[in-house]
mmCIF file of C-alpha atoms and ligand atoms in Angstrom:
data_model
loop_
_atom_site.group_PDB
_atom_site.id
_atom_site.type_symbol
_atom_site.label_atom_id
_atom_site.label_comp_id
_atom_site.label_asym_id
_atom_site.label_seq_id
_atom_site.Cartn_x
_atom_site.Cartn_y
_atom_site.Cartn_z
ATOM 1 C CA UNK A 1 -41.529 109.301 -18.260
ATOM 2 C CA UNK A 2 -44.795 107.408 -17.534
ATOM 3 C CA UNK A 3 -47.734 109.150 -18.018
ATOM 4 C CA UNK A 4 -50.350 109.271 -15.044
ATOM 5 C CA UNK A 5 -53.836 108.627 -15.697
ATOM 6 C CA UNK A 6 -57.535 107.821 -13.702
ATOM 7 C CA UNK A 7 -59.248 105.859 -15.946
ATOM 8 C CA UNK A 8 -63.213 106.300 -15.798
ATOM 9 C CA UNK A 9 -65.323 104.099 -17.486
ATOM 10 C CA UNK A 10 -68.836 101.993 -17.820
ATOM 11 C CA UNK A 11 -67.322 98.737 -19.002
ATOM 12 C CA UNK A 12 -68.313 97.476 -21.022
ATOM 13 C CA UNK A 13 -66.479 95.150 -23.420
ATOM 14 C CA UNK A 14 -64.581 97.967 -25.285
ATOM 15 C CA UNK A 15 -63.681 99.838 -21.928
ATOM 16 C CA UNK A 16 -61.801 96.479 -20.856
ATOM 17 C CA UNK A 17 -60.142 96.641 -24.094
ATOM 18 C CA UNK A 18 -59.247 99.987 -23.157
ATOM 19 C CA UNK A 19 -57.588 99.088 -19.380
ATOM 20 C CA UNK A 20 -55.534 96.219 -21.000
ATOM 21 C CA UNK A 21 -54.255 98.916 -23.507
ATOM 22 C CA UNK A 22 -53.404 100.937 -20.310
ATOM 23 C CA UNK A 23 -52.137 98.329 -17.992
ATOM 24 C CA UNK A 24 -50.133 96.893 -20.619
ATOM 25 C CA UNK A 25 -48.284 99.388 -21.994
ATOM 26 C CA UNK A 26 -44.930 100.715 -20.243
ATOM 27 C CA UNK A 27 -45.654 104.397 -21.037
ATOM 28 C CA UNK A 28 -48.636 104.535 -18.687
ATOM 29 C CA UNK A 29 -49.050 104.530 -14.943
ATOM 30 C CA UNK A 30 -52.715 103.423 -14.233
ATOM 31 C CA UNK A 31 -53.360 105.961 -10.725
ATOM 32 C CA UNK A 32 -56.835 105.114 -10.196
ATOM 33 C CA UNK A 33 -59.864 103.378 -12.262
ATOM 34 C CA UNK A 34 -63.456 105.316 -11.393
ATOM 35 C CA UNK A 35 -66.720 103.661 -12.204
ATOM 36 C CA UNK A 36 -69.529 105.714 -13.892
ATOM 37 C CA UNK A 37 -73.365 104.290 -14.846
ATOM 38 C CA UNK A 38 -73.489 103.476 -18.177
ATOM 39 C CA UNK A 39 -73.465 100.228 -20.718
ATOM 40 C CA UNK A 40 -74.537 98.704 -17.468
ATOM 41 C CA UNK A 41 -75.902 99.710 -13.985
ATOM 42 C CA UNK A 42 -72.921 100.907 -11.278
ATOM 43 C CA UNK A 43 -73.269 97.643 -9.355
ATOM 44 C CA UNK A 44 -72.387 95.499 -12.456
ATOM 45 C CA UNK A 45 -70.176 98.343 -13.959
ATOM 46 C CA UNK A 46 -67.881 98.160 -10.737
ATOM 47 C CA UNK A 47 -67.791 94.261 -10.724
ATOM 48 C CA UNK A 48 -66.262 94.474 -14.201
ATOM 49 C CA UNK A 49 -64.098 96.904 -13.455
ATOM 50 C CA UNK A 50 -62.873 94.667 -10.506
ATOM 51 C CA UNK A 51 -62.812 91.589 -12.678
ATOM 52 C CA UNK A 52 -60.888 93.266 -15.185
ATOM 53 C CA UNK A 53 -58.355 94.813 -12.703
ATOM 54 C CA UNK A 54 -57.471 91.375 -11.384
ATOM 55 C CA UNK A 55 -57.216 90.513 -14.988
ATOM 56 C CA UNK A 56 -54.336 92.909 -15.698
ATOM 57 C CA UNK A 57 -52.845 92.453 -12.446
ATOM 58 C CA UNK A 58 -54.074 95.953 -11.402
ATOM 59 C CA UNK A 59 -53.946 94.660 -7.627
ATOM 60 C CA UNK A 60 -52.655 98.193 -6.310
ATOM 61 C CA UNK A 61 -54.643 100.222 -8.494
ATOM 62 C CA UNK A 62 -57.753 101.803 -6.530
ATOM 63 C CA UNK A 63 -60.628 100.993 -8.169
ATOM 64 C CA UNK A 64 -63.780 103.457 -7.315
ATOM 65 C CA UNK A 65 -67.290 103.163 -7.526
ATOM 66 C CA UNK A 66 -69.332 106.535 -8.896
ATOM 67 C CA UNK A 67 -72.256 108.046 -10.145
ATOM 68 C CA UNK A 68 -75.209 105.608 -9.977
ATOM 69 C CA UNK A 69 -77.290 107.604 -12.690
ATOM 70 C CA UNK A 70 -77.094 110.743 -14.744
ATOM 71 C CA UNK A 71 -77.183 114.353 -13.639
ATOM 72 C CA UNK A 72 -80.712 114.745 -14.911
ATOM 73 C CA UNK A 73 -82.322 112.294 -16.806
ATOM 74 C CA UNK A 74 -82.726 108.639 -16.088
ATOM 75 C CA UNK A 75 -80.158 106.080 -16.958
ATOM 76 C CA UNK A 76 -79.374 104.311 -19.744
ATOM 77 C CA UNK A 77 -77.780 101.075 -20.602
ATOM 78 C CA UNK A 78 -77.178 99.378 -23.605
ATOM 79 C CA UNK A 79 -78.008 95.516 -23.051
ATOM 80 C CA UNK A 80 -78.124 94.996 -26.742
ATOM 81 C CA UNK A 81 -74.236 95.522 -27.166
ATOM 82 C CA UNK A 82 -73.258 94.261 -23.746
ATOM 83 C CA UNK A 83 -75.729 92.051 -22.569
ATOM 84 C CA UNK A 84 -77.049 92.148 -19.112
ATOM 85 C CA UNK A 85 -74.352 91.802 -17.032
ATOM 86 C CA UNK A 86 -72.526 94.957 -19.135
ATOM 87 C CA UNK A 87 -69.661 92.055 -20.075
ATOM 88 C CA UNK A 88 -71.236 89.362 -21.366
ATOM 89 C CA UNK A 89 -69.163 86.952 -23.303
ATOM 90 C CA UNK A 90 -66.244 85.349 -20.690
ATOM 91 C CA UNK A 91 -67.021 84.051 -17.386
ATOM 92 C CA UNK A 92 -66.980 86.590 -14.793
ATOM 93 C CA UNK A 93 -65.346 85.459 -11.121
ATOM 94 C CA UNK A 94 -66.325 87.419 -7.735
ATOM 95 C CA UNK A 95 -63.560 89.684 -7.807
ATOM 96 C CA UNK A 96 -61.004 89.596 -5.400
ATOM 97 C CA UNK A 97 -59.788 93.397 -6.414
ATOM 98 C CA UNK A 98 -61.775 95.172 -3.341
ATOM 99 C CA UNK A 99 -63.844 98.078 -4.237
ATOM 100 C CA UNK A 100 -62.750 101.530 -2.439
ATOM 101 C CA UNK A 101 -64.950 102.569 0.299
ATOM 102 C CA UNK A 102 -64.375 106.183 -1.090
ATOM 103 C CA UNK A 103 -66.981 107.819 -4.167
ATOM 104 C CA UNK A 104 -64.726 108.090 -7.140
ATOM 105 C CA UNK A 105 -65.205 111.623 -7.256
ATOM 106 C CA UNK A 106 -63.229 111.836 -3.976
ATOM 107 C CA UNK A 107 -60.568 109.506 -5.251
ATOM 108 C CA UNK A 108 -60.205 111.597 -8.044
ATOM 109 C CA UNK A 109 -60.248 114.386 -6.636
ATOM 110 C CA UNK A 110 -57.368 113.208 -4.483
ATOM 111 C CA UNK A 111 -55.248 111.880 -6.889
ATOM 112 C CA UNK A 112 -55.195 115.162 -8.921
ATOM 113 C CA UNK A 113 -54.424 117.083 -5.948
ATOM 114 C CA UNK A 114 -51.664 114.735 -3.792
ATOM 115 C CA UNK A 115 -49.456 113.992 -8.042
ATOM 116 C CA UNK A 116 -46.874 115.980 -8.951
ATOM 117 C CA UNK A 117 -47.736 116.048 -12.058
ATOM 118 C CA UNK A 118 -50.833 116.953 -14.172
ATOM 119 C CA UNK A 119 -53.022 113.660 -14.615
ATOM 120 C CA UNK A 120 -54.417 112.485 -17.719
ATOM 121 C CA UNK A 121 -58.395 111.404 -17.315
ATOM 122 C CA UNK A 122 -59.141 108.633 -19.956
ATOM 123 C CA UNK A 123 -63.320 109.204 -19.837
ATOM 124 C CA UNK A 124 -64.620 106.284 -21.694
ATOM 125 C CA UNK A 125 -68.329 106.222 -20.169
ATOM 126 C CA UNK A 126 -71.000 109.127 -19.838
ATOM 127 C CA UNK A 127 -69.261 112.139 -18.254
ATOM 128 C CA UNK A 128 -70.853 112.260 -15.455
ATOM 129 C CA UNK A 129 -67.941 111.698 -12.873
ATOM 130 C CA UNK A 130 -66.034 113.996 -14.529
ATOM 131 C CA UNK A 131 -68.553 117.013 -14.685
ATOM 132 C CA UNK A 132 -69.402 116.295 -10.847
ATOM 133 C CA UNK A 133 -65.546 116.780 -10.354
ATOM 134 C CA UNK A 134 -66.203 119.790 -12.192
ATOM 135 C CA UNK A 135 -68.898 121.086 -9.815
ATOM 136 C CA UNK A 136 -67.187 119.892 -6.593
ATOM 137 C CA UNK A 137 -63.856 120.889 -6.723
ATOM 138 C CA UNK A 138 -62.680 123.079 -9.706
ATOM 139 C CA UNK A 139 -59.296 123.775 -8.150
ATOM 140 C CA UNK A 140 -59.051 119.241 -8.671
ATOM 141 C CA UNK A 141 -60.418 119.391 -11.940
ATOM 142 C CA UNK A 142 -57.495 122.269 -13.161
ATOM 143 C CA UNK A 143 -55.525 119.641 -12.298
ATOM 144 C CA UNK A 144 -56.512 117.366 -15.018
ATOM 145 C CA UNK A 145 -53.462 118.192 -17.946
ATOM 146 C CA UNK A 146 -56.183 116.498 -20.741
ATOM 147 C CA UNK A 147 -59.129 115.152 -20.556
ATOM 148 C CA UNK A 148 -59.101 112.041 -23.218
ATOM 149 C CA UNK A 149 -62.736 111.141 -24.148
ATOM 150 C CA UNK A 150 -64.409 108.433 -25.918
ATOM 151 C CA UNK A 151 -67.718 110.412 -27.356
ATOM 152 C CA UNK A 152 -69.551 112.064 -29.610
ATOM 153 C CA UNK A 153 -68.960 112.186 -33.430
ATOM 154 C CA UNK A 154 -70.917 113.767 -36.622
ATOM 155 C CA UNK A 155 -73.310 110.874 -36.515
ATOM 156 C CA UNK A 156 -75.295 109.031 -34.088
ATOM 157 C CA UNK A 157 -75.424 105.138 -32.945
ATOM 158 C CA UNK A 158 -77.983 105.275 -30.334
ATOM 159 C CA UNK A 159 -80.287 108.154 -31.770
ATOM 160 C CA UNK A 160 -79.591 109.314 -35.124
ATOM 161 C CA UNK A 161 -78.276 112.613 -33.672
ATOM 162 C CA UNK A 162 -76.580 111.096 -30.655
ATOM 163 C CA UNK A 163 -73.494 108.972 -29.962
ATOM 164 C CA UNK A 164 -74.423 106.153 -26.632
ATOM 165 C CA UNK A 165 -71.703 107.857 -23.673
ATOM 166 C CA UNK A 166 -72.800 111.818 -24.267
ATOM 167 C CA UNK A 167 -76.641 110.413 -24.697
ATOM 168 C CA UNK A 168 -76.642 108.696 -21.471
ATOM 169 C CA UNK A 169 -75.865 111.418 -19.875
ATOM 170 C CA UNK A 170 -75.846 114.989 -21.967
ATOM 171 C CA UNK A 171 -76.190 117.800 -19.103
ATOM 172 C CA UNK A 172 -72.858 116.341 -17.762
ATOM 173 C CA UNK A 173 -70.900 116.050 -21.526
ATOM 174 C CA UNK A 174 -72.441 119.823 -21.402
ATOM 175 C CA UNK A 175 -70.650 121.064 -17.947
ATOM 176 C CA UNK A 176 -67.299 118.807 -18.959
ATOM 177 C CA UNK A 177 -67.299 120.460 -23.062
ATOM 178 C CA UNK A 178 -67.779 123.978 -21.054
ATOM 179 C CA UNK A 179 -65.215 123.515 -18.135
ATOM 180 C CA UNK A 180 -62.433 124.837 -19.846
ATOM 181 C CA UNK A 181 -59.933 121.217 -19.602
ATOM 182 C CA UNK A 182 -58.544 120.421 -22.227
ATOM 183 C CA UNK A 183 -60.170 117.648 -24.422
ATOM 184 C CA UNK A 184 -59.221 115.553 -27.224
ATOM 185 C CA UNK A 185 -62.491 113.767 -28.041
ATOM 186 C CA UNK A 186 -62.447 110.099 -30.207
ATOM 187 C CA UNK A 187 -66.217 110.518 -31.769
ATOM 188 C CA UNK A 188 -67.874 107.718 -33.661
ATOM 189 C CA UNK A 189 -65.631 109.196 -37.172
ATOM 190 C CA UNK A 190 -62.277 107.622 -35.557
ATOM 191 C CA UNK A 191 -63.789 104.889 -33.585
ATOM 192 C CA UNK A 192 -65.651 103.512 -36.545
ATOM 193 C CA UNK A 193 -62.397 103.036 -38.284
ATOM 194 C CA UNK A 194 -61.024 101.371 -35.381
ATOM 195 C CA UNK A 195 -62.575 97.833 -36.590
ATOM 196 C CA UNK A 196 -61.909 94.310 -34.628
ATOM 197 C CA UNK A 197 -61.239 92.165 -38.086
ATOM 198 C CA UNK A 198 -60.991 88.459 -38.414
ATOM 199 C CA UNK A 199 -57.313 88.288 -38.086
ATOM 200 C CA UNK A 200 -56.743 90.511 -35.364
ATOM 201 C CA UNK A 201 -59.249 88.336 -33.444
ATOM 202 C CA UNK A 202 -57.255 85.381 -34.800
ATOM 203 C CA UNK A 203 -53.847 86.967 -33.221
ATOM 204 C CA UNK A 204 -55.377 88.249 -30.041
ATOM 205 C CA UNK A 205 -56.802 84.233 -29.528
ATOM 206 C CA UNK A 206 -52.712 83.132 -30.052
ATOM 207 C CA UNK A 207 -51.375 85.026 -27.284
ATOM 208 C CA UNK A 208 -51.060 83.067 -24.123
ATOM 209 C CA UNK A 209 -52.105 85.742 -21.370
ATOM 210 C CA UNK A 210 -54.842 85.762 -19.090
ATOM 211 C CA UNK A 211 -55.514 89.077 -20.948
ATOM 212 C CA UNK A 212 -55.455 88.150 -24.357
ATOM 213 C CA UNK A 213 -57.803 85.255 -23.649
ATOM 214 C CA UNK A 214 -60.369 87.843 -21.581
ATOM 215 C CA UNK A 215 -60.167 90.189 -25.056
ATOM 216 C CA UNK A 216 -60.233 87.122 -27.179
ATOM 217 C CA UNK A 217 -63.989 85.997 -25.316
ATOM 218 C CA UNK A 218 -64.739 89.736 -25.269
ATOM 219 C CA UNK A 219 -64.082 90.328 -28.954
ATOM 220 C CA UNK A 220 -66.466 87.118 -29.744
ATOM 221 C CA UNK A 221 -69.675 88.611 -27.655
ATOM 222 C CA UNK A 222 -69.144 92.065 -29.340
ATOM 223 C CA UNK A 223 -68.732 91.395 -33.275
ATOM 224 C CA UNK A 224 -72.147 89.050 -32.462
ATOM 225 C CA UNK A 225 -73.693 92.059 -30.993
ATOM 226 C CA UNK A 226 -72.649 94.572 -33.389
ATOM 227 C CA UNK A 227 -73.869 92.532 -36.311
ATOM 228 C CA UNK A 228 -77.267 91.479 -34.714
ATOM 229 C CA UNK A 229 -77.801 95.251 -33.518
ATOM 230 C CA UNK A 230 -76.104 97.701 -36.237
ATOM 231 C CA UNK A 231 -75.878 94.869 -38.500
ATOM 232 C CA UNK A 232 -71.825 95.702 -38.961
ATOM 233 C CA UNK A 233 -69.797 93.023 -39.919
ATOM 234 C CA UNK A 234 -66.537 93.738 -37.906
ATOM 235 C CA UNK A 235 -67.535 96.039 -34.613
ATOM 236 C CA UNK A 236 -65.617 98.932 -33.651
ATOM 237 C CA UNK A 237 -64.087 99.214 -30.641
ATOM 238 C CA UNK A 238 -64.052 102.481 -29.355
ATOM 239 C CA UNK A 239 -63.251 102.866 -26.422
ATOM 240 C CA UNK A 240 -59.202 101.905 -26.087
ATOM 241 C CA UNK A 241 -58.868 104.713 -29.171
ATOM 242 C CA UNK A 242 -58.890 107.161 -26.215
ATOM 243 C CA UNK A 243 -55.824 105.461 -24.807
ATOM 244 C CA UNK A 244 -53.744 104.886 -28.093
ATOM 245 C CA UNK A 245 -54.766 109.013 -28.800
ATOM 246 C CA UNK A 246 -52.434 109.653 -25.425
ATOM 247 C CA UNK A 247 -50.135 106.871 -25.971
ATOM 248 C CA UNK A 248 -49.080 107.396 -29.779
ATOM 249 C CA UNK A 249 -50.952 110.724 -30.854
ATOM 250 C CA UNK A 250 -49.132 110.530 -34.524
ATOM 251 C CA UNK A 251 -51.471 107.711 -35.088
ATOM 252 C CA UNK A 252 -54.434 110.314 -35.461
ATOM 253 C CA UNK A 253 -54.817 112.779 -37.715
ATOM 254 C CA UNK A 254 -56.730 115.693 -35.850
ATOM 255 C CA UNK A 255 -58.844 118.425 -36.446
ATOM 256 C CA UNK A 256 -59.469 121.464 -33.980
ATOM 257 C CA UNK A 257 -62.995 122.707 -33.448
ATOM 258 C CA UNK A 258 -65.543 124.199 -30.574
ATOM 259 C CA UNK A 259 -67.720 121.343 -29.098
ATOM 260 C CA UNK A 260 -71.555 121.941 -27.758
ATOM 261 C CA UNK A 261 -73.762 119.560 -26.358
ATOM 262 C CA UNK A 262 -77.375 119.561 -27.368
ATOM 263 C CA UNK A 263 -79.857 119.010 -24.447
ATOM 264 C CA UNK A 264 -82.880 120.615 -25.447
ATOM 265 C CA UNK A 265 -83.724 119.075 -28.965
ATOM 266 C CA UNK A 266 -86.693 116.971 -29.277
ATOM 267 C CA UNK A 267 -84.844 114.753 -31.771
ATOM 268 C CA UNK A 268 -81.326 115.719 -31.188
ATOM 269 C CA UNK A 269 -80.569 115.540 -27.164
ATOM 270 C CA UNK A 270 -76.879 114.742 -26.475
ATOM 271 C CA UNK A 271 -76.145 115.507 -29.913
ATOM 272 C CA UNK A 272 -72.317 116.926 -30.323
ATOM 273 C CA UNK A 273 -72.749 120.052 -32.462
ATOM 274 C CA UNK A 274 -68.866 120.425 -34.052
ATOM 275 C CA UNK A 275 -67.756 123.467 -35.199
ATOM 276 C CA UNK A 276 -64.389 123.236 -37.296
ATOM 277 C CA UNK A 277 -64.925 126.543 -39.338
ATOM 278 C CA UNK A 278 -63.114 128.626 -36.694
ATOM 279 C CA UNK A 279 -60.779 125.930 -35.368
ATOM 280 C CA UNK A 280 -61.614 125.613 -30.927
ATOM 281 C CA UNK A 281 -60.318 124.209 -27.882
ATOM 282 C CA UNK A 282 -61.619 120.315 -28.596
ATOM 283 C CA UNK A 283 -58.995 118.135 -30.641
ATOM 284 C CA UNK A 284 -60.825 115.850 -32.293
ATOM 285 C CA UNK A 285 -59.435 112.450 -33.718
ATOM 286 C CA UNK A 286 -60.542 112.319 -37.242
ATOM 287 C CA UNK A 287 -58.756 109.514 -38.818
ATOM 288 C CA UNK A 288 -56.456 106.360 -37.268
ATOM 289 C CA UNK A 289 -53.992 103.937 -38.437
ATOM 290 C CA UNK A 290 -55.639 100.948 -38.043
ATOM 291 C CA UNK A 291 -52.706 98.546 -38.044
ATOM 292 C CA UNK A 292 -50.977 99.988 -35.763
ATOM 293 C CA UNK A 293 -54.093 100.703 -33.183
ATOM 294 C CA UNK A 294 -54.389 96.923 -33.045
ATOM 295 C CA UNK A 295 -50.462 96.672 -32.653
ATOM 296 C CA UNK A 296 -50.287 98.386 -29.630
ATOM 297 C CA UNK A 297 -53.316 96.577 -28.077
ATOM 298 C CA UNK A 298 -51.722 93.289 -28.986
ATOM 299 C CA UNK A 299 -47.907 94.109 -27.657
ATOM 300 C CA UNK A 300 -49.742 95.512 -23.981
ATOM 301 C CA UNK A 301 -51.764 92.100 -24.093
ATOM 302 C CA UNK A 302 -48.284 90.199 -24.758
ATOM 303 C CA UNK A 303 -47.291 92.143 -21.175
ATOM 304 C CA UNK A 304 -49.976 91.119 -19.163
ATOM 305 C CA UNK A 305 -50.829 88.227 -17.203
HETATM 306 C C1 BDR B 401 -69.575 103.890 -26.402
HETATM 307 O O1 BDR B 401 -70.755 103.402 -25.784
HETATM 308 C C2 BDR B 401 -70.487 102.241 -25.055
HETATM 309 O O2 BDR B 401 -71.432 101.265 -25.330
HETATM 310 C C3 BDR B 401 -69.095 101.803 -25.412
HETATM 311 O O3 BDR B 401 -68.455 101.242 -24.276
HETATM 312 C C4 BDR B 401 -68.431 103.085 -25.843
HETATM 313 O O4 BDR B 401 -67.874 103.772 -24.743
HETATM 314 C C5 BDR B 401 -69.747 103.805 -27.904
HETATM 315 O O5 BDR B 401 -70.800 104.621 -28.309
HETATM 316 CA CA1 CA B 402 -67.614 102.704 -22.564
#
């Protein structure tokens, strides 16, 4: 059976990544595709999740537009990794995906409660959609079976203490950690494993899909980016290891621990504080096969357009 999922995301070159995972595997049954502020503002967050929707050939797939800025604190983007438009890299067309006229909490919020079955939420921006949902209808948000998130870690990589998507927007990673849903979290100690190399950028550039060639111009922009800003070499790409956790878990090796959110440190807001001593309610993705991350990426890009 396919597994349901909203997909809610900032993208963002890796969150692209992450909906071609989604949309090409046969596993996984895209329901809905939320937009949250993040890498970028909303208005350029939603146009790339419209451009990547027609992309992938998502042309029944509702695509929502969300929270504008944080719960709290003013927003952040991160220009240096994605560039201005939050995609830089391949051209980007005026959609012709139409946005929803509805606030992605309500679509959410409707999808959960009109499914059958429990819904997966793949969270791969800040949290703020999700801890909104949280707020406005908890009876909706019981409905979510796990909560997949792309966050956090035991090291920083936009303050020393703090990981970009719980940083931009901590008081809502707070709400979401404390809702009770169930989370497996991919923190910077999986994603950073999860490296682009030279030959899977060489394969992804072979395969003659619409997709493929999108990831291929994607890829490009963010290895650039990732060596002029972190000075890496290959970048990782984080955010499709919160699809590959749902779609092959016995890739990951896992640990169990509690989850906090720091939002009152001077030096240390939207730090994840991770305790493992006692086991907890958070899985957390702690190592990945590599080979076969970038295998499933490659096969869903082979399905798409
Ligand atoms: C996360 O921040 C964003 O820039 C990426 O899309 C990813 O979700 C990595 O810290
Ligand atoms: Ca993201």
């Amino acid at each position: 059976m396919k597994t349901p999922v909203i997909m809610d995301m900032d993208p963002g070159h890796d969150d692209v990544i992450a909906l071609f995972l989604a949309a090409g595997h046969p596993d996984m049954d895209i329901r809905a595709v939320t937009t949250v502020s993040g890498n970028a503002d909303i208005g350029k967050t939603t146009r790339n999740a419209l451009v990547a929707a027609d992309t992938a050939g998502l042309d029944k797939v509702p695509v929502a537009e969300g929270a504008g800025r944080p719960l709290v604190r003013m927003p952040e983007h991160a220009p240096s990794i994605h560039g201005e438009s939050g995609l830089d890299g391949p051209a980007l067309p005026v959609p012709a995906h139409m946005v929803e006229e509805r606030h992605a909490v309500d679509v959410m919020e409707e999808v959960l409660l009109h499914s059958e079955e429990d819904i997966t939420v793949i969270a791969t921006g800040p949290l703020t959609n999700v801890a909104l949902l949280c707020r406005k209808n908890p009876k909706a948000a019981r409905r979510i079976r796990r909560l997949s998130i792309m966050g956090g870690g035991t090291f920083g990589n936009w303050t020393p203490a703090a990981e970009f998507n719980i940083y931009a927007d901590a008081e809502a990673a707070e709400i979401v950690f404390a809702s009770g849903i169930p989370i497996t979290m991919c923190g910077l100690d999986v994603t950073h494993q999860a490296l682009a190399s030279e030959s899977v950028v060489e394969r992804i550039k072979e395969i003659p899909t619409m997709a493929a060639q999108f990831t291929y111009e994607l890829l490009d922009h963010f290895q650039r980016a990732y060596e002029e800003r972190f000075h890496l070499a290959l970048p990782p790409v984080h955010d499709p290891c919160a699809v590959a956790v749902c779609l092959a878990p016995s890739l990951f090796t896992f640990e169990s621990a509690d989850v906090k959110v720091e939002t009152a440190g001077k030096h240390t807001y939207g730090e994840t504080v991770i305790d493992t001593t006692a086991g907890g309610p958070v899985q957390i993705a702690v190592d990945i096969d590599n080979d076969k991350f970038w295998g499933l990426i490659v096969q869903s890009l082979k399905n798409l357009p």
